[in-house]
PDB file of C-alpha atoms in Angstrom:
ATOM      1  CA  UNK Q   1      31.767   9.054  30.291  1.00  0.00           C
ATOM      2  CA  UNK Q   2      30.628  12.162  28.361  1.00  0.00           C
ATOM      3  CA  UNK Q   3      27.054  13.540  28.665  1.00  0.00           C
ATOM      4  CA  UNK Q   4      25.011  16.735  28.423  1.00  0.00           C
ATOM      5  CA  UNK Q   5      23.516  17.955  31.688  1.00  0.00           C
ATOM      6  CA  UNK Q   6      21.104  20.677  32.752  1.00  0.00           C
ATOM      7  CA  UNK Q   7      22.802  23.728  34.173  1.00  0.00           C
ATOM      8  CA  UNK Q   8      19.900  25.448  35.895  1.00  0.00           C
ATOM      9  CA  UNK Q   9      20.946  28.787  34.358  1.00  0.00           C
ATOM     10  CA  UNK Q  10      20.858  30.588  30.998  1.00  0.00           C
ATOM     11  CA  UNK Q  11      23.180  28.103  29.356  1.00  0.00           C
ATOM     12  CA  UNK Q  12      20.411  25.529  29.750  1.00  0.00           C
ATOM     13  CA  UNK Q  13      22.839  22.537  29.158  1.00  0.00           C
ATOM     14  CA  UNK Q  14      26.589  21.973  29.290  1.00  0.00           C
ATOM     15  CA  UNK Q  15      28.958  19.068  28.632  1.00  0.00           C
ATOM     16  CA  UNK Q  16      29.928  17.046  31.670  1.00  0.00           C
ATOM     17  CA  UNK Q  17      31.776  13.842  32.740  1.00  0.00           C
ATOM     18  CA  UNK Q  18      29.579  11.445  34.667  1.00  0.00           C
ATOM     19  CA  UNK Q  19      29.860   7.920  36.088  1.00  0.00           C
ATOM     20  CA  UNK Q  20      28.854   4.875  34.104  1.00  0.00           C
ATOM     21  CA  UNK Q  21      25.198   3.804  34.571  1.00  0.00           C
ATOM     22  CA  UNK Q  22      24.471   1.144  37.172  1.00  0.00           C
ATOM     23  CA  UNK Q  23      21.462  -0.815  35.854  1.00  0.00           C
ATOM     24  CA  UNK Q  24      18.808  -2.428  37.881  1.00  0.00           C
ATOM     25  CA  UNK Q  25      18.092  -6.085  37.200  1.00  0.00           C
ATOM     26  CA  UNK Q  26      15.356  -5.305  34.677  1.00  0.00           C
ATOM     27  CA  UNK Q  27      17.514  -2.773  32.779  1.00  0.00           C
ATOM     28  CA  UNK Q  28      19.931  -3.122  29.845  1.00  0.00           C
ATOM     29  CA  UNK Q  29      22.784  -0.699  29.219  1.00  0.00           C
ATOM     30  CA  UNK Q  30      22.805   0.802  25.781  1.00  0.00           C
ATOM     31  CA  UNK Q  31      25.658   2.425  23.859  1.00  0.00           C
ATOM     32  CA  UNK Q  32      23.939   5.518  22.417  1.00  0.00           C
ATOM     33  CA  UNK Q  33      24.540   6.012  18.728  1.00  0.00           C
ATOM     34  CA  UNK Q  34      21.843   8.679  18.151  1.00  0.00           C
ATOM     35  CA  UNK Q  35      19.300  10.530  20.224  1.00  0.00           C
ATOM     36  CA  UNK Q  36      16.357  12.832  19.239  1.00  0.00           C
ATOM     37  CA  UNK Q  37      15.589  16.151  20.988  1.00  0.00           C
ATOM     38  CA  UNK Q  38      12.138  17.641  21.115  1.00  0.00           C
ATOM     39  CA  UNK Q  39      10.219  20.667  22.480  1.00  0.00           C
ATOM     40  CA  UNK Q  40       9.253  18.667  25.577  1.00  0.00           C
ATOM     41  CA  UNK Q  41      13.005  18.517  26.470  1.00  0.00           C
ATOM     42  CA  UNK Q  42      13.226  22.238  26.160  1.00  0.00           C
ATOM     43  CA  UNK Q  43      10.077  22.764  28.250  1.00  0.00           C
ATOM     44  CA  UNK Q  44      11.442  20.500  30.967  1.00  0.00           C
ATOM     45  CA  UNK Q  45      14.869  22.220  30.987  1.00  0.00           C
ATOM     46  CA  UNK Q  46      13.496  25.748  31.012  1.00  0.00           C
ATOM     47  CA  UNK Q  47      10.736  25.206  33.611  1.00  0.00           C
ATOM     48  CA  UNK Q  48       7.574  25.255  31.451  1.00  0.00           C
ATOM     49  CA  UNK Q  49       6.295  22.253  33.349  1.00  0.00           C
ATOM     50  CA  UNK Q  50       7.087  23.856  36.694  1.00  0.00           C
ATOM     51  CA  UNK Q  51      10.643  24.153  37.991  1.00  0.00           C
ATOM     52  CA  UNK Q  52      13.536  23.895  35.477  1.00  0.00           C
ATOM     53  CA  UNK Q  53      15.432  20.643  35.508  1.00  0.00           C
ATOM     54  CA  UNK Q  54      17.843  20.588  38.433  1.00  0.00           C
ATOM     55  CA  UNK Q  55      21.473  21.287  37.616  1.00  0.00           C
ATOM     56  CA  UNK Q  56      23.215  18.011  36.783  1.00  0.00           C
ATOM     57  CA  UNK Q  57      20.127  16.311  35.440  1.00  0.00           C
ATOM     58  CA  UNK Q  58      20.900  14.351  32.228  1.00  0.00           C
ATOM     59  CA  UNK Q  59      17.990  14.786  29.819  1.00  0.00           C
ATOM     60  CA  UNK Q  60      17.064  12.461  26.956  1.00  0.00           C
ATOM     61  CA  UNK Q  61      14.278   9.933  26.271  1.00  0.00           C
ATOM     62  CA  UNK Q  62      14.668   9.007  22.589  1.00  0.00           C
ATOM     63  CA  UNK Q  63      17.729   6.873  21.936  1.00  0.00           C
ATOM     64  CA  UNK Q  64      18.959   4.321  19.417  1.00  0.00           C
ATOM     65  CA  UNK Q  65      22.119   2.225  19.755  1.00  0.00           C
ATOM     66  CA  UNK Q  66      23.484  -1.161  20.766  1.00  0.00           C
ATOM     67  CA  UNK Q  67      23.169  -3.254  23.956  1.00  0.00           C
ATOM     68  CA  UNK Q  68      26.449  -3.422  25.829  1.00  0.00           C
ATOM     69  CA  UNK Q  69      25.049  -5.110  28.963  1.00  0.00           C
ATOM     70  CA  UNK Q  70      21.984  -7.248  28.989  1.00  0.00           C
ATOM     71  CA  UNK Q  71      19.381  -7.169  31.872  1.00  0.00           C
ATOM     72  CA  UNK Q  72      20.457  -9.579  34.580  1.00  0.00           C
ATOM     73  CA  UNK Q  73      16.884 -10.732  35.098  1.00  0.00           C
ATOM     74  CA  UNK Q  74      17.029 -12.382  31.611  1.00  0.00           C
ATOM     75  CA  UNK Q  75      14.507 -10.141  29.913  1.00  0.00           C
ATOM     76  CA  UNK Q  76      15.061  -7.975  26.816  1.00  0.00           C
ATOM     77  CA  UNK Q  77      17.703  -7.992  24.100  1.00  0.00           C
ATOM     78  CA  UNK Q  78      21.085  -9.625  24.168  1.00  0.00           C
ATOM     79  CA  UNK Q  79      24.465  -7.920  24.102  1.00  0.00           C
ATOM     80  CA  UNK Q  80      25.296  -6.626  20.645  1.00  0.00           C
ATOM     81  CA  UNK Q  81      21.691  -6.209  19.450  1.00  0.00           C
ATOM     82  CA  UNK Q  82      20.699  -2.983  17.682  1.00  0.00           C
ATOM     83  CA  UNK Q  83      17.855  -1.342  19.502  1.00  0.00           C
ATOM     84  CA  UNK Q  84      15.686   1.714  19.926  1.00  0.00           C
ATOM     85  CA  UNK Q  85      14.508   2.801  23.325  1.00  0.00           C
ATOM     86  CA  UNK Q  86      12.264   5.185  25.253  1.00  0.00           C
ATOM     87  CA  UNK Q  87      14.545   5.972  28.157  1.00  0.00           C
ATOM     88  CA  UNK Q  88      13.290   7.342  31.516  1.00  0.00           C
ATOM     89  CA  UNK Q  89      15.944  10.007  31.187  1.00  0.00           C
ATOM     90  CA  UNK Q  90      19.714  10.098  30.793  1.00  0.00           C
ATOM     91  CA  UNK Q  91      19.756   9.538  27.064  1.00  0.00           C
ATOM     92  CA  UNK Q  92      22.046  12.472  26.167  1.00  0.00           C
ATOM     93  CA  UNK Q  93      25.077  10.467  27.193  1.00  0.00           C
ATOM     94  CA  UNK Q  94      27.437   7.850  25.807  1.00  0.00           C
ATOM     95  CA  UNK Q  95      25.620   5.086  27.623  1.00  0.00           C
ATOM     96  CA  UNK Q  96      22.253   4.805  29.341  1.00  0.00           C
ATOM     97  CA  UNK Q  97      20.350   2.212  31.396  1.00  0.00           C
ATOM     98  CA  UNK Q  98      16.830   1.560  30.201  1.00  0.00           C
ATOM     99  CA  UNK Q  99      14.084  -0.872  31.434  1.00  0.00           C
ATOM    100  CA  UNK Q 100      13.666  -3.759  28.986  1.00  0.00           C
ATOM    101  CA  UNK Q 101       9.943  -2.932  28.740  1.00  0.00           C
ATOM    102  CA  UNK Q 102      10.930   0.203  26.844  1.00  0.00           C
ATOM    103  CA  UNK Q 103      13.403  -1.317  24.382  1.00  0.00           C
ATOM    104  CA  UNK Q 104      12.704  -2.761  20.883  1.00  0.00           C
ATOM    105  CA  UNK Q 105      15.020  -4.454  18.412  1.00  0.00           C
ATOM    106  CA  UNK Q 106      15.696  -2.653  15.159  1.00  0.00           C
ATOM    107  CA  UNK Q 107      16.875  -4.335  11.969  1.00  0.00           C
ATOM    108  CA  UNK Q 108      20.182  -3.192  10.356  1.00  0.00           C
ATOM    109  CA  UNK Q 109      18.269  -1.560   7.462  1.00  0.00           C
ATOM    110  CA  UNK Q 110      16.856   1.018   9.819  1.00  0.00           C
ATOM    111  CA  UNK Q 111      19.626   3.399  10.762  1.00  0.00           C
ATOM    112  CA  UNK Q 112      20.035   4.808  14.289  1.00  0.00           C
ATOM    113  CA  UNK Q 113      19.139   8.308  13.063  1.00  0.00           C
ATOM    114  CA  UNK Q 114      15.718   7.185  11.854  1.00  0.00           C
ATOM    115  CA  UNK Q 115      15.103   4.892  14.856  1.00  0.00           C
ATOM    116  CA  UNK Q 116      15.848   7.695  17.355  1.00  0.00           C
ATOM    117  CA  UNK Q 117      12.840   9.690  16.046  1.00  0.00           C
ATOM    118  CA  UNK Q 118      10.404   6.945  17.044  1.00  0.00           C
ATOM    119  CA  UNK Q 119      10.114   6.791  20.850  1.00  0.00           C
ATOM    120  CA  UNK Q 120       8.411   9.985  22.056  1.00  0.00           C
ATOM    121  CA  UNK Q 121       6.941  11.204  18.728  1.00  0.00           C
ATOM    122  CA  UNK Q 122       6.072   7.738  17.554  1.00  0.00           C
ATOM    123  CA  UNK Q 123       4.481   6.555  20.794  1.00  0.00           C
ATOM    124  CA  UNK Q 124       2.509   9.713  20.931  1.00  0.00           C
ATOM    125  CA  UNK Q 125       1.290   9.453  17.358  1.00  0.00           C
ATOM    126  CA  UNK Q 126       0.407   5.825  17.686  1.00  0.00           C
ATOM    127  CA  UNK Q 127      -1.556   6.211  20.922  1.00  0.00           C
ATOM    128  CA  UNK Q 128      -3.273   9.390  19.733  1.00  0.00           C
ATOM    129  CA  UNK Q 129      -4.751   7.524  16.832  1.00  0.00           C
ATOM    130  CA  UNK Q 130      -5.829   4.633  18.988  1.00  0.00           C
ATOM    131  CA  UNK Q 131      -7.727   7.160  21.100  1.00  0.00           C
ATOM    132  CA  UNK Q 132      -9.569   8.348  18.015  1.00  0.00           C
ATOM    133  CA  UNK Q 133     -10.783   4.917  16.980  1.00  0.00           C
ATOM    134  CA  UNK Q 134     -11.694   3.925  13.387  1.00  0.00           C
ATOM    135  CA  UNK Q 135     -10.777   6.804  11.078  1.00  0.00           C
ATOM    136  CA  UNK Q 136     -12.180   5.550   7.794  1.00  0.00           C
ATOM    137  CA  UNK Q 137     -14.134   8.325   6.053  1.00  0.00           C
ATOM    138  CA  UNK Q 138     -13.813  10.692   9.050  1.00  0.00           C
ATOM    139  CA  UNK Q 139     -12.592  14.289   8.802  1.00  0.00           C
ATOM    140  CA  UNK Q 140      -9.589  14.920  10.980  1.00  0.00           C
ATOM    141  CA  UNK Q 141      -7.908  18.188  11.850  1.00  0.00           C
ATOM    142  CA  UNK Q 142      -4.480  18.430  13.459  1.00  0.00           C
ATOM    143  CA  UNK Q 143      -2.929  21.646  14.657  1.00  0.00           C
ATOM    144  CA  UNK Q 144       0.829  22.188  15.106  1.00  0.00           C
ATOM    145  CA  UNK Q 145       1.217  19.524  12.502  1.00  0.00           C
ATOM    146  CA  UNK Q 146       4.776  20.109  11.229  1.00  0.00           C
ATOM    147  CA  UNK Q 147       6.613  18.648  14.186  1.00  0.00           C
ATOM    148  CA  UNK Q 148       7.783  15.132  14.671  1.00  0.00           C
ATOM    149  CA  UNK Q 149       4.433  13.958  16.076  1.00  0.00           C
ATOM    150  CA  UNK Q 150       2.418  15.699  13.414  1.00  0.00           C
ATOM    151  CA  UNK Q 151       4.321  14.057  10.506  1.00  0.00           C
ATOM    152  CA  UNK Q 152       3.753  10.626  11.965  1.00  0.00           C
ATOM    153  CA  UNK Q 153       0.077  11.264  12.754  1.00  0.00           C
ATOM    154  CA  UNK Q 154      -0.714  12.625   9.345  1.00  0.00           C
ATOM    155  CA  UNK Q 155       0.866   9.702   7.463  1.00  0.00           C
ATOM    156  CA  UNK Q 156      -0.784   7.065   9.712  1.00  0.00           C
ATOM    157  CA  UNK Q 157      -4.176   8.824   9.655  1.00  0.00           C
ATOM    158  CA  UNK Q 158      -4.231   9.191   5.874  1.00  0.00           C
ATOM    159  CA  UNK Q 159      -3.231   5.489   5.544  1.00  0.00           C
ATOM    160  CA  UNK Q 160      -6.142   4.645   7.903  1.00  0.00           C
ATOM    161  CA  UNK Q 161      -8.646   6.356   5.629  1.00  0.00           C
ATOM    162  CA  UNK Q 162      -9.077   9.749   7.233  1.00  0.00           C
ATOM    163  CA  UNK Q 163      -9.644  12.964   5.305  1.00  0.00           C
ATOM    164  CA  UNK Q 164      -6.873  14.982   6.985  1.00  0.00           C
ATOM    165  CA  UNK Q 165      -6.409  18.713   7.281  1.00  0.00           C
ATOM    166  CA  UNK Q 166      -3.095  19.870   8.770  1.00  0.00           C
ATOM    167  CA  UNK Q 167      -2.368  23.269  10.143  1.00  0.00           C
ATOM    168  CA  UNK Q 168       1.178  24.557   9.607  1.00  0.00           C
ATOM    169  CA  UNK Q 169       2.831  27.952   9.893  1.00  0.00           C
ATOM    170  CA  UNK Q 170       4.167  28.010   6.346  1.00  0.00           C
ATOM    171  CA  UNK Q 171       3.901  26.056   3.072  1.00  0.00           C
ATOM    172  CA  UNK Q 172       7.455  24.833   3.493  1.00  0.00           C
ATOM    173  CA  UNK Q 173       6.661  23.297   6.860  1.00  0.00           C
ATOM    174  CA  UNK Q 174       3.607  21.548   5.346  1.00  0.00           C
ATOM    175  CA  UNK Q 175       5.400  20.200   2.241  1.00  0.00           C
ATOM    176  CA  UNK Q 176       5.865  16.615   3.444  1.00  0.00           C
ATOM    177  CA  UNK Q 177       2.424  16.521   4.957  1.00  0.00           C
ATOM    178  CA  UNK Q 178       0.916  17.454   1.597  1.00  0.00           C
ATOM    179  CA  UNK Q 179       2.882  14.642   0.004  1.00  0.00           C
ATOM    180  CA  UNK Q 180       1.355  12.187   2.488  1.00  0.00           C
ATOM    181  CA  UNK Q 181      -2.081  13.345   1.291  1.00  0.00           C
ATOM    182  CA  UNK Q 182      -3.146  15.977   3.806  1.00  0.00           C
ATOM    183  CA  UNK Q 183      -4.869  19.228   2.982  1.00  0.00           C
ATOM    184  CA  UNK Q 184      -2.659  22.057   4.265  1.00  0.00           C
ATOM    185  CA  UNK Q 185      -3.830  25.359   5.785  1.00  0.00           C
ATOM    186  CA  UNK Q 186      -1.866  28.077   7.519  1.00  0.00           C
ATOM    187  CA  UNK Q 187      -4.729  29.815   9.247  1.00  0.00           C
ATOM    188  CA  UNK Q 188      -7.096  27.623  11.192  1.00  0.00           C
ATOM    189  CA  UNK Q 189     -10.025  29.995  10.439  1.00  0.00           C
ATOM    190  CA  UNK Q 190      -9.724  28.935   6.761  1.00  0.00           C
ATOM    191  CA  UNK Q 191     -10.005  25.229   7.542  1.00  0.00           C
ATOM    192  CA  UNK Q 192     -13.089  23.845   5.852  1.00  0.00           C
ATOM    193  CA  UNK Q 193     -14.862  21.948   8.582  1.00  0.00           C
ATOM    194  CA  UNK Q 194     -16.700  20.646  10.389  1.00  0.00           C
ATOM    195  CA  UNK Q 195     -14.387  17.977  11.641  1.00  0.00           C
ATOM    196  CA  UNK Q 196     -15.204  14.658  13.293  1.00  0.00           C
ATOM    197  CA  UNK Q 197     -11.842  14.504  15.177  1.00  0.00           C
ATOM    198  CA  UNK Q 198      -9.499  17.304  16.185  1.00  0.00           C
ATOM    199  CA  UNK Q 199      -6.042  16.672  17.499  1.00  0.00           C
ATOM    200  CA  UNK Q 200      -4.999  19.894  19.254  1.00  0.00           C
ATOM    201  CA  UNK Q 201      -1.468  20.658  20.430  1.00  0.00           C
ATOM    202  CA  UNK Q 202      -1.126  24.440  20.455  1.00  0.00           C
ATOM    203  CA  UNK Q 203      -3.495  25.758  23.027  1.00  0.00           C
ATOM    204  CA  UNK Q 204      -4.700  29.437  23.484  1.00  0.00           C
ATOM    205  CA  UNK Q 205      -6.688  30.891  20.625  1.00  0.00           C
ATOM    206  CA  UNK Q 206      -5.927  27.871  18.390  1.00  0.00           C
ATOM    207  CA  UNK Q 207      -7.830  25.620  20.713  1.00  0.00           C
ATOM    208  CA  UNK Q 208     -10.824  27.999  20.725  1.00  0.00           C
ATOM    209  CA  UNK Q 209     -10.743  28.197  16.924  1.00  0.00           C
ATOM    210  CA  UNK Q 210     -10.645  24.432  16.676  1.00  0.00           C
ATOM    211  CA  UNK Q 211     -13.723  24.168  18.908  1.00  0.00           C
ATOM    212  CA  UNK Q 212     -15.657  26.262  16.374  1.00  0.00           C
ATOM    213  CA  UNK Q 213     -14.950  23.636  13.644  1.00  0.00           C
ATOM    214  CA  UNK Q 214     -16.250  20.552  15.521  1.00  0.00           C
ATOM    215  CA  UNK Q 215     -19.084  18.564  13.984  1.00  0.00           C
ATOM    216  CA  UNK Q 216     -21.969  17.373  16.193  1.00  0.00           C
ATOM    217  CA  UNK Q 217     -20.822  14.299  18.205  1.00  0.00           C
ATOM    218  CA  UNK Q 218     -17.132  14.980  17.507  1.00  0.00           C
ATOM    219  CA  UNK Q 219     -14.066  14.419  19.573  1.00  0.00           C
ATOM    220  CA  UNK Q 220     -11.231  16.795  20.404  1.00  0.00           C
ATOM    221  CA  UNK Q 221      -7.999  15.258  21.798  1.00  0.00           C
ATOM    222  CA  UNK Q 222      -5.882  17.859  23.632  1.00  0.00           C
ATOM    223  CA  UNK Q 223      -2.333  16.588  23.602  1.00  0.00           C
ATOM    224  CA  UNK Q 224      -0.139  19.711  23.995  1.00  0.00           C
ATOM    225  CA  UNK Q 225       0.074  23.486  24.579  1.00  0.00           C
ATOM    226  CA  UNK Q 226       3.050  24.505  22.476  1.00  0.00           C
ATOM    227  CA  UNK Q 227       1.985  28.148  22.544  1.00  0.00           C
ATOM    228  CA  UNK Q 228       2.135  28.001  26.350  1.00  0.00           C
ATOM    229  CA  UNK Q 229      -1.111  29.966  26.300  1.00  0.00           C
ATOM    230  CA  UNK Q 230      -3.910  28.460  28.431  1.00  0.00           C
ATOM    231  CA  UNK Q 231      -7.182  27.377  26.752  1.00  0.00           C
ATOM    232  CA  UNK Q 232     -10.686  28.697  27.464  1.00  0.00           C
ATOM    233  CA  UNK Q 233     -13.706  26.450  27.342  1.00  0.00           C
ATOM    234  CA  UNK Q 234     -17.024  28.219  26.787  1.00  0.00           C
ATOM    235  CA  UNK Q 235     -20.044  26.037  27.608  1.00  0.00           C
ATOM    236  CA  UNK Q 236     -22.328  27.871  25.190  1.00  0.00           C
ATOM    237  CA  UNK Q 237     -19.878  27.938  22.360  1.00  0.00           C
ATOM    238  CA  UNK Q 238     -20.005  24.138  22.231  1.00  0.00           C
ATOM    239  CA  UNK Q 239     -23.722  23.909  21.618  1.00  0.00           C
ATOM    240  CA  UNK Q 240     -23.330  23.603  17.848  1.00  0.00           C
ATOM    241  CA  UNK Q 241     -21.170  20.512  18.328  1.00  0.00           C
ATOM    242  CA  UNK Q 242     -23.289  18.937  21.114  1.00  0.00           C
ATOM    243  CA  UNK Q 243     -22.534  16.312  22.295  1.00  0.00           C
ATOM    244  CA  UNK Q 244     -18.771  16.759  22.078  1.00  0.00           C
ATOM    245  CA  UNK Q 245     -16.047  14.754  23.844  1.00  0.00           C
ATOM    246  CA  UNK Q 246     -12.850  16.411  25.156  1.00  0.00           C
ATOM    247  CA  UNK Q 247      -9.963  14.119  25.936  1.00  0.00           C
ATOM    248  CA  UNK Q 248      -6.899  15.240  27.853  1.00  0.00           C
ATOM    249  CA  UNK Q 249      -4.182  12.999  26.420  1.00  0.00           C
ATOM    250  CA  UNK Q 250      -0.943  11.850  28.032  1.00  0.00           C
ATOM    251  CA  UNK Q 251       1.315   9.694  25.906  1.00  0.00           C
ATOM    252  CA  UNK Q 252       2.653   7.656  28.785  1.00  0.00           C
ATOM    253  CA  UNK Q 253      -0.728   6.223  29.766  1.00  0.00           C
ATOM    254  CA  UNK Q 254      -1.218   3.077  27.721  1.00  0.00           C
ATOM    255  CA  UNK Q 255      -2.459  -0.506  27.964  1.00  0.00           C
ATOM    256  CA  UNK Q 256       0.593  -1.607  26.038  1.00  0.00           C
ATOM    257  CA  UNK Q 257       4.234  -1.418  26.890  1.00  0.00           C
ATOM    258  CA  UNK Q 258       6.647   0.985  25.148  1.00  0.00           C
ATOM    259  CA  UNK Q 259       8.558  -2.015  23.855  1.00  0.00           C
ATOM    260  CA  UNK Q 260       5.468  -3.458  22.136  1.00  0.00           C
ATOM    261  CA  UNK Q 261       4.584  -0.133  20.542  1.00  0.00           C
ATOM    262  CA  UNK Q 262       8.167   0.588  19.513  1.00  0.00           C
ATOM    263  CA  UNK Q 263       8.239  -2.770  17.773  1.00  0.00           C
ATOM    264  CA  UNK Q 264       5.062  -1.863  15.853  1.00  0.00           C
ATOM    265  CA  UNK Q 265       6.598   1.454  14.873  1.00  0.00           C
ATOM    266  CA  UNK Q 266       9.853  -0.216  13.757  1.00  0.00           C
ATOM    267  CA  UNK Q 267       7.810  -2.634  11.685  1.00  0.00           C
ATOM    268  CA  UNK Q 268       5.918   0.242  10.060  1.00  0.00           C
ATOM    269  CA  UNK Q 269       9.186   1.942   9.097  1.00  0.00           C
ATOM    270  CA  UNK Q 270      10.685  -1.329   7.884  1.00  0.00           C
ATOM    271  CA  UNK Q 271       7.822  -1.999   5.569  1.00  0.00           C
ATOM    272  CA  UNK Q 272       7.786   1.557   4.166  1.00  0.00           C
ATOM    273  CA  UNK Q 273       4.449   2.437   5.758  1.00  0.00           C
ATOM    274  CA  UNK Q 274       5.957   5.170   7.963  1.00  0.00           C
ATOM    275  CA  UNK Q 275       8.528   7.871   7.122  1.00  0.00           C
ATOM    276  CA  UNK Q 276       9.770   9.936  10.017  1.00  0.00           C
ATOM    277  CA  UNK Q 277      10.703  13.484   9.064  1.00  0.00           C
ATOM    278  CA  UNK Q 278      14.407  14.148   9.759  1.00  0.00           C
ATOM    279  CA  UNK Q 279      14.524  17.904   9.821  1.00  0.00           C
ATOM    280  CA  UNK Q 280      18.073  18.027  11.020  1.00  0.00           C
ATOM    281  CA  UNK Q 281      20.846  15.566  11.766  1.00  0.00           C
ATOM    282  CA  UNK Q 282      23.963  16.904  13.482  1.00  0.00           C
ATOM    283  CA  UNK Q 283      26.872  15.891  15.656  1.00  0.00           C
ATOM    284  CA  UNK Q 284      25.996  15.692  19.321  1.00  0.00           C
ATOM    285  CA  UNK Q 285      28.422  18.515  20.012  1.00  0.00           C
ATOM    286  CA  UNK Q 286      25.773  20.733  18.376  1.00  0.00           C
ATOM    287  CA  UNK Q 287      23.034  19.782  20.878  1.00  0.00           C
ATOM    288  CA  UNK Q 288      22.704  23.268  22.372  1.00  0.00           C
ATOM    289  CA  UNK Q 289      22.272  24.914  19.014  1.00  0.00           C
ATOM    290  CA  UNK Q 290      19.838  22.264  17.798  1.00  0.00           C
ATOM    291  CA  UNK Q 291      17.823  22.572  20.990  1.00  0.00           C
ATOM    292  CA  UNK Q 292      17.553  26.337  20.591  1.00  0.00           C
ATOM    293  CA  UNK Q 293      16.569  26.094  16.930  1.00  0.00           C
ATOM    294  CA  UNK Q 294      13.971  23.473  17.734  1.00  0.00           C
ATOM    295  CA  UNK Q 295      12.461  25.700  20.443  1.00  0.00           C
ATOM    296  CA  UNK Q 296      12.331  28.537  17.927  1.00  0.00           C
ATOM    297  CA  UNK Q 297      10.583  26.376  15.352  1.00  0.00           C
ATOM    298  CA  UNK Q 298      13.463  26.566  12.883  1.00  0.00           C
ATOM    299  CA  UNK Q 299      13.373  22.767  12.378  1.00  0.00           C
ATOM    300  CA  UNK Q 300      10.650  20.833  10.643  1.00  0.00           C
ATOM    301  CA  UNK Q 301      10.003  17.337  12.032  1.00  0.00           C
ATOM    302  CA  UNK Q 302      12.576  15.690  14.221  1.00  0.00           C
ATOM    303  CA  UNK Q 303      16.053  16.761  15.200  1.00  0.00           C
ATOM    304  CA  UNK Q 304      18.611  13.980  15.794  1.00  0.00           C
ATOM    305  CA  UNK Q 305      22.150  14.148  17.212  1.00  0.00           C
ATOM    306  CA  UNK Q 306      24.704  11.463  16.491  1.00  0.00           C
ATOM    307  CA  UNK Q 307      27.942  10.351  18.120  1.00  0.00           C
TER     308      UNK Q 307
END
């Protein structure tokens, strides 16, 4: 079957022919109709997390499609069901094996292109907001807000009663966020704090500027470092916000399964409470171009490839 694989060189990915997946007993095989790509994929492929992905590695976590082989242990969806899944890898292929604990059903009214935006971005957004607790009447700041995670966080946080300020590079990148009810700024130093909760995903000087806008007793959740610049924590600089809580967030650590949280996200989309931002939808033959454009921040929200 056809797939995209890491090359380990400047091409980053290339089309390949690979064997059909051989599922474990707790895995279902999905026919992939759409998959989403994100900056984390680019970071993994290019070595930001350490070593670049080994040549031949099939990337891809965010997939939507149909079940073509049910799990032999009797768990999960049946053959023919429409689903969305958070794959452990291998999603940029015609078919992929996924544990049933990471698969959720999707109704026909939710197309594969929309569903494919939900796994990584949606799980991150949902779990970030769980970490913050009750948001009613609280002032929330989110940096790097115009990506897939940011759009979902802002819509959910506003609905939860937060007063949201979102930092975006341009007005165009903040357009949908403003429609959701967020206050948009393009320079963090102009953000009118102090803030009770900060969700920080850029790192470097942005993290430092965010610290200066913390209210006493506030929380900052550090969930990314898109700038690739390390952060600096100055003990004395935090006195104005004392006591302050700093959380290092990892989306894969959760008391709930991916399947349960994906079901919640699908329900939110189905009821019109959540609207993923489809910044680009393209044929999967365009995956290299879309990946490059996403890394260069030329795409707002999510990028989805279809077969």
